[in-house]
Amino acid sequence: DPFTDNTIGMTSSGSLFYTRSAGGMPHQFLIHRNPAQGEAPLAFIGQGASWSPDGRSLAFIKPSATGAPELIVRSVDTGEERSHRHPGLPIVSPRWLHDGSGVIVQINTQVDGRQTSAFHFVDVRTGTFRRLFDRDTNGRARTGVGTVSPDDKTLYLGVRNNPGGPITGIVGVDLATGVERPVLTLPGTG
């Protein structure tokens, strides 16, 4: 049979890694770094997984029974999954705060027939969503995925001068105030 899956790459020892579609739903796979002989990966439906700082939980996006995406926090030890729902949750990887108290997600809404996006903090213990700030500002588009600073005070995002255009720089946005500061401007057109 011809190989029809998508190749990721091959290791120096000759192991081939590839993706395979099965059942039309995105899956996440977990396996130990040095698996025991015959150990099979743990597979579950979802995508955009992000490890908690303590390595004991995963936050990811999964389609609900209605098809709407929901935030899932899965215990690696027990397999228990807690669902946190909010209208407009896109399939964008959540970002953990280093203290493990919650994740940052993007929420999309329609305002006057136009889609807008904002970042929200989700308390993973209570499931409470708290709006932080708009994704885009000053006529520029910021990326939907970023990195949280080690002190949990800043979200670093790419910025584009034109929606859909190349990234022209990196900004830091204060999680408490939404105030943006430039970190890096890329030379040329991005």
mmCIF file of C-alpha atoms in Angstrom:
data_model
loop_
_atom_site.group_PDB
_atom_site.id
_atom_site.type_symbol
_atom_site.label_atom_id
_atom_site.label_comp_id
_atom_site.label_asym_id
_atom_site.label_seq_id
_atom_site.Cartn_x
_atom_site.Cartn_y
_atom_site.Cartn_z
ATOM 1 C CA ASP A 1 0.000 0.000 0.000
ATOM 2 C CA PRO A 2 1.255 3.541 -0.702
ATOM 3 C CA PHE A 3 2.077 5.724 2.337
ATOM 4 C CA THR A 4 -0.684 8.357 2.523
ATOM 5 C CA ASP A 5 -0.086 9.898 5.960
ATOM 6 C CA ASN A 6 1.655 13.244 6.609
ATOM 7 C CA THR A 7 5.341 12.923 7.471
ATOM 8 C CA ILE A 8 6.669 14.913 10.450
ATOM 9 C CA GLY A 9 10.264 13.684 10.264
ATOM 10 C CA MET A 10 12.734 10.910 10.893
ATOM 11 C CA THR A 11 15.101 10.586 13.854
ATOM 12 C CA SER A 12 18.808 9.813 13.488
ATOM 13 C CA SER A 13 18.048 6.295 14.765
ATOM 14 C CA GLY A 14 15.591 5.719 11.916
ATOM 15 C CA SER A 15 12.206 6.156 13.663
ATOM 16 C CA LEU A 16 9.613 7.756 11.400
ATOM 17 C CA PHE A 17 7.109 10.154 12.982
ATOM 18 C CA TYR A 18 3.936 11.000 11.072
ATOM 19 C CA THR A 19 0.341 12.181 11.495
ATOM 20 C CA ARG A 20 -2.673 10.103 10.623
ATOM 21 C CA SER A 21 -6.315 11.141 10.291
ATOM 22 C CA ALA A 22 -8.803 8.878 11.995
ATOM 23 C CA GLY A 23 -12.506 9.511 12.458
ATOM 24 C CA GLY A 24 -12.407 13.171 11.485
ATOM 25 C CA MET A 25 -11.710 14.400 15.041
ATOM 26 C CA PRO A 26 -8.382 15.873 16.209
ATOM 27 C CA HIS A 27 -6.578 13.770 18.791
ATOM 28 C CA GLN A 28 -3.798 14.376 21.321
ATOM 29 C CA PHE A 29 -1.367 11.590 22.181
ATOM 30 C CA LEU A 30 0.696 11.176 25.359
ATOM 31 C CA ILE A 31 3.529 8.725 25.858
ATOM 32 C CA HIS A 32 6.539 8.657 28.162
ATOM 33 C CA ARG A 33 9.746 10.130 26.770
ATOM 34 C CA ASN A 34 11.415 6.700 27.071
ATOM 35 C CA PRO A 35 8.448 4.323 26.748
ATOM 36 C CA ALA A 36 8.592 0.773 28.003
ATOM 37 C CA GLN A 37 8.624 -1.949 25.362
ATOM 38 C CA GLY A 38 5.091 -2.182 23.926
ATOM 39 C CA GLU A 39 3.792 0.895 25.773
ATOM 40 C CA ALA A 40 0.966 2.449 23.780
ATOM 41 C CA PRO A 41 0.265 6.181 23.781
ATOM 42 C CA LEU A 42 -2.760 7.549 25.606
ATOM 43 C CA ALA A 43 -5.064 9.076 22.970
ATOM 44 C CA PHE A 44 -7.903 11.525 23.554
ATOM 45 C CA ILE A 45 -9.932 13.966 21.445
ATOM 46 C CA GLY A 46 -8.715 17.566 21.486
ATOM 47 C CA GLN A 47 -6.099 19.924 20.123
ATOM 48 C CA GLY A 48 -3.797 22.778 21.103
ATOM 49 C CA ALA A 49 -2.650 21.093 24.329
ATOM 50 C CA SER A 50 -0.571 23.064 26.806
ATOM 51 C CA TRP A 51 1.169 21.521 29.848
ATOM 52 C CA SER A 52 0.576 23.002 33.299
ATOM 53 C CA PRO A 53 3.747 24.273 35.015
ATOM 54 C CA ASP A 54 3.753 21.311 37.414
ATOM 55 C CA GLY A 55 3.328 18.831 34.544
ATOM 56 C CA ARG A 56 0.256 17.249 36.132
ATOM 57 C CA SER A 57 -2.440 18.724 33.876
ATOM 58 C CA LEU A 58 -3.078 19.544 30.242
ATOM 59 C CA ALA A 59 -5.288 22.379 29.014
ATOM 60 C CA PHE A 60 -6.637 21.957 25.492
ATOM 61 C CA ILE A 61 -9.592 22.681 23.240
ATOM 62 C CA LYS A 62 -12.134 19.968 22.442
ATOM 63 C CA PRO A 63 -15.405 20.027 20.510
ATOM 64 C CA SER A 64 -18.414 19.609 22.825
ATOM 65 C CA ALA A 65 -21.400 17.393 22.043
ATOM 66 C CA THR A 66 -22.933 20.361 20.198
ATOM 67 C CA GLY A 67 -19.706 20.899 18.239
ATOM 68 C CA ALA A 68 -18.829 24.183 19.994
ATOM 69 C CA PRO A 69 -15.239 24.231 21.303
ATOM 70 C CA GLU A 70 -14.730 23.989 25.058
ATOM 71 C CA LEU A 71 -11.674 24.353 27.273
ATOM 72 C CA ILE A 72 -10.697 21.085 28.931
ATOM 73 C CA VAL A 73 -8.293 20.716 31.844
ATOM 74 C CA ARG A 74 -7.221 17.072 32.067
ATOM 75 C CA SER A 75 -5.414 15.512 35.026
ATOM 76 C CA VAL A 76 -2.567 13.386 33.701
ATOM 77 C CA ASP A 77 -2.614 11.264 36.879
ATOM 78 C CA THR A 78 -6.333 10.390 36.957
ATOM 79 C CA GLY A 79 -7.580 11.169 33.428
ATOM 80 C CA GLU A 80 -10.340 13.348 34.922
ATOM 81 C CA GLU A 81 -11.421 16.113 32.549
ATOM 82 C CA ARG A 82 -13.015 19.370 33.698
ATOM 83 C CA SER A 83 -14.918 21.277 31.022
ATOM 84 C CA HIS A 84 -15.036 25.075 30.926
ATOM 85 C CA ARG A 85 -17.384 26.582 28.325
ATOM 86 C CA HIS A 86 -17.691 30.065 26.911
ATOM 87 C CA PRO A 87 -19.353 31.212 23.675
ATOM 88 C CA GLY A 88 -16.830 32.217 21.032
ATOM 89 C CA LEU A 89 -13.940 30.062 22.245
ATOM 90 C CA PRO A 90 -11.771 29.398 19.174
ATOM 91 C CA ILE A 91 -9.379 26.532 18.630
ATOM 92 C CA VAL A 92 -6.323 28.404 19.909
ATOM 93 C CA SER A 93 -3.895 26.823 22.370
ATOM 94 C CA PRO A 94 -4.418 28.017 25.966
ATOM 95 C CA ARG A 95 -1.406 29.481 27.808
ATOM 96 C CA TRP A 96 -0.808 28.591 31.471
ATOM 97 C CA LEU A 97 0.232 31.084 34.099
ATOM 98 C CA HIS A 98 3.399 29.855 35.825
ATOM 99 C CA ASP A 99 1.657 29.733 39.201
ATOM 100 C CA GLY A 100 -0.788 27.153 37.750
ATOM 101 C CA SER A 101 -3.855 29.186 38.782
ATOM 102 C CA GLY A 102 -5.267 29.455 35.292
ATOM 103 C CA VAL A 103 -4.851 29.844 31.573
ATOM 104 C CA ILE A 104 -5.139 32.674 29.070
ATOM 105 C CA VAL A 105 -7.542 32.032 26.173
ATOM 106 C CA GLN A 106 -8.940 34.069 23.322
ATOM 107 C CA ILE A 107 -12.703 34.660 22.993
ATOM 108 C CA ASN A 108 -14.328 35.831 19.740
ATOM 109 C CA THR A 109 -17.530 37.898 19.712
ATOM 110 C CA GLN A 110 -19.653 39.668 17.093
ATOM 111 C CA VAL A 111 -20.025 43.437 17.548
ATOM 112 C CA ASP A 112 -22.119 45.306 14.971
ATOM 113 C CA GLY A 113 -21.685 42.425 12.496
ATOM 114 C CA ARG A 114 -17.910 42.467 12.913
ATOM 115 C CA GLN A 115 -15.843 39.846 14.742
ATOM 116 C CA THR A 116 -13.698 41.078 17.607
ATOM 117 C CA SER A 117 -11.440 39.090 19.915
ATOM 118 C CA ALA A 118 -10.309 39.554 23.491
ATOM 119 C CA PHE A 119 -8.052 37.656 25.851
ATOM 120 C CA HIS A 120 -9.577 36.158 28.985
ATOM 121 C CA PHE A 121 -8.128 34.619 32.136
ATOM 122 C CA VAL A 122 -9.760 31.316 33.109
ATOM 123 C CA ASP A 123 -9.460 30.219 36.741
ATOM 124 C CA VAL A 124 -8.987 26.459 36.311
ATOM 125 C CA ARG A 125 -10.392 25.656 39.762
ATOM 126 C CA THR A 126 -13.677 27.560 39.416
ATOM 127 C CA GLY A 127 -14.037 27.778 35.624
ATOM 128 C CA THR A 128 -14.591 31.550 35.879
ATOM 129 C CA PHE A 129 -13.718 33.539 32.744
ATOM 130 C CA ARG A 130 -12.475 37.123 33.299
ATOM 131 C CA ARG A 131 -11.953 39.480 30.356
ATOM 132 C CA LEU A 132 -8.457 40.986 30.207
ATOM 133 C CA PHE A 133 -8.080 43.121 27.034
ATOM 134 C CA ASP A 134 -8.773 43.254 23.292
ATOM 135 C CA ARG A 135 -6.555 41.156 21.065
ATOM 136 C CA ASP A 136 -6.147 43.928 18.469
ATOM 137 C CA THR A 137 -5.455 47.584 19.211
ATOM 138 C CA ASN A 138 -4.400 50.840 17.572
ATOM 139 C CA GLY A 139 -5.386 49.545 14.118
ATOM 140 C CA ARG A 140 -2.941 46.650 14.393
ATOM 141 C CA ALA A 141 -3.598 42.941 14.741
ATOM 142 C CA ARG A 142 -1.924 40.966 17.521
ATOM 143 C CA THR A 143 -1.460 37.205 17.369
ATOM 144 C CA GLY A 144 -3.916 34.937 19.156
ATOM 145 C CA VAL A 145 -1.197 32.825 20.766
ATOM 146 C CA GLY A 146 1.530 34.270 22.924
ATOM 147 C CA THR A 147 3.832 33.536 25.820
ATOM 148 C CA VAL A 148 3.278 34.457 29.466
ATOM 149 C CA SER A 149 6.224 36.046 31.297
ATOM 150 C CA PRO A 150 7.755 34.067 34.197
ATOM 151 C CA ASP A 151 6.260 36.562 36.720
ATOM 152 C CA ASP A 152 2.743 36.076 35.205
ATOM 153 C CA LYS A 153 2.361 39.822 34.606
ATOM 154 C CA THR A 154 2.893 40.117 30.834
ATOM 155 C CA LEU A 155 1.590 38.367 27.724
ATOM 156 C CA TYR A 156 4.047 38.580 24.819
ATOM 157 C CA LEU A 157 2.380 38.641 21.384
ATOM 158 C CA GLY A 158 3.366 39.100 17.773
ATOM 159 C CA VAL A 159 1.944 42.198 16.087
ATOM 160 C CA ARG A 160 0.975 42.844 12.468
ATOM 161 C CA ASN A 161 0.479 46.228 10.834
ATOM 162 C CA ASN A 162 -2.222 44.664 8.601
ATOM 163 C CA PRO A 163 -4.560 41.811 9.579
ATOM 164 C CA GLY A 164 -3.291 38.678 7.843
ATOM 165 C CA GLY A 165 0.011 40.395 7.029
ATOM 166 C CA PRO A 166 3.468 39.412 8.233
ATOM 167 C CA ILE A 167 4.464 39.819 11.864
ATOM 168 C CA THR A 168 6.289 43.138 12.184
ATOM 169 C CA GLY A 169 7.222 42.991 15.856
ATOM 170 C CA ILE A 170 6.686 41.647 19.362
ATOM 171 C CA VAL A 171 4.879 43.488 22.128
ATOM 172 C CA GLY A 172 4.391 42.875 25.833
ATOM 173 C CA VAL A 173 0.887 43.486 27.162
ATOM 174 C CA ASP A 174 0.365 43.986 30.903
ATOM 175 C CA LEU A 175 -2.226 41.412 32.028
ATOM 176 C CA ALA A 176 -3.625 43.712 34.731
ATOM 177 C CA THR A 177 -3.982 46.909 32.686
ATOM 178 C CA GLY A 178 -3.849 45.899 28.995
ATOM 179 C CA VAL A 179 -1.115 48.493 28.415
ATOM 180 C CA GLU A 180 1.148 47.496 25.535
ATOM 181 C CA ARG A 181 4.872 48.161 25.270
ATOM 182 C CA PRO A 182 7.099 47.395 22.278
ATOM 183 C CA VAL A 183 9.662 44.639 22.787
ATOM 184 C CA LEU A 184 11.055 44.132 19.280
ATOM 185 C CA THR A 185 10.431 45.702 15.888
ATOM 186 C CA LEU A 186 11.413 43.543 12.930
ATOM 187 C CA PRO A 187 13.328 45.275 10.153
ATOM 188 C CA GLY A 188 11.736 45.759 6.726
ATOM 189 C CA THR A 189 8.180 44.599 6.117
ATOM 190 C CA GLY A 190 8.176 41.800 8.670
#
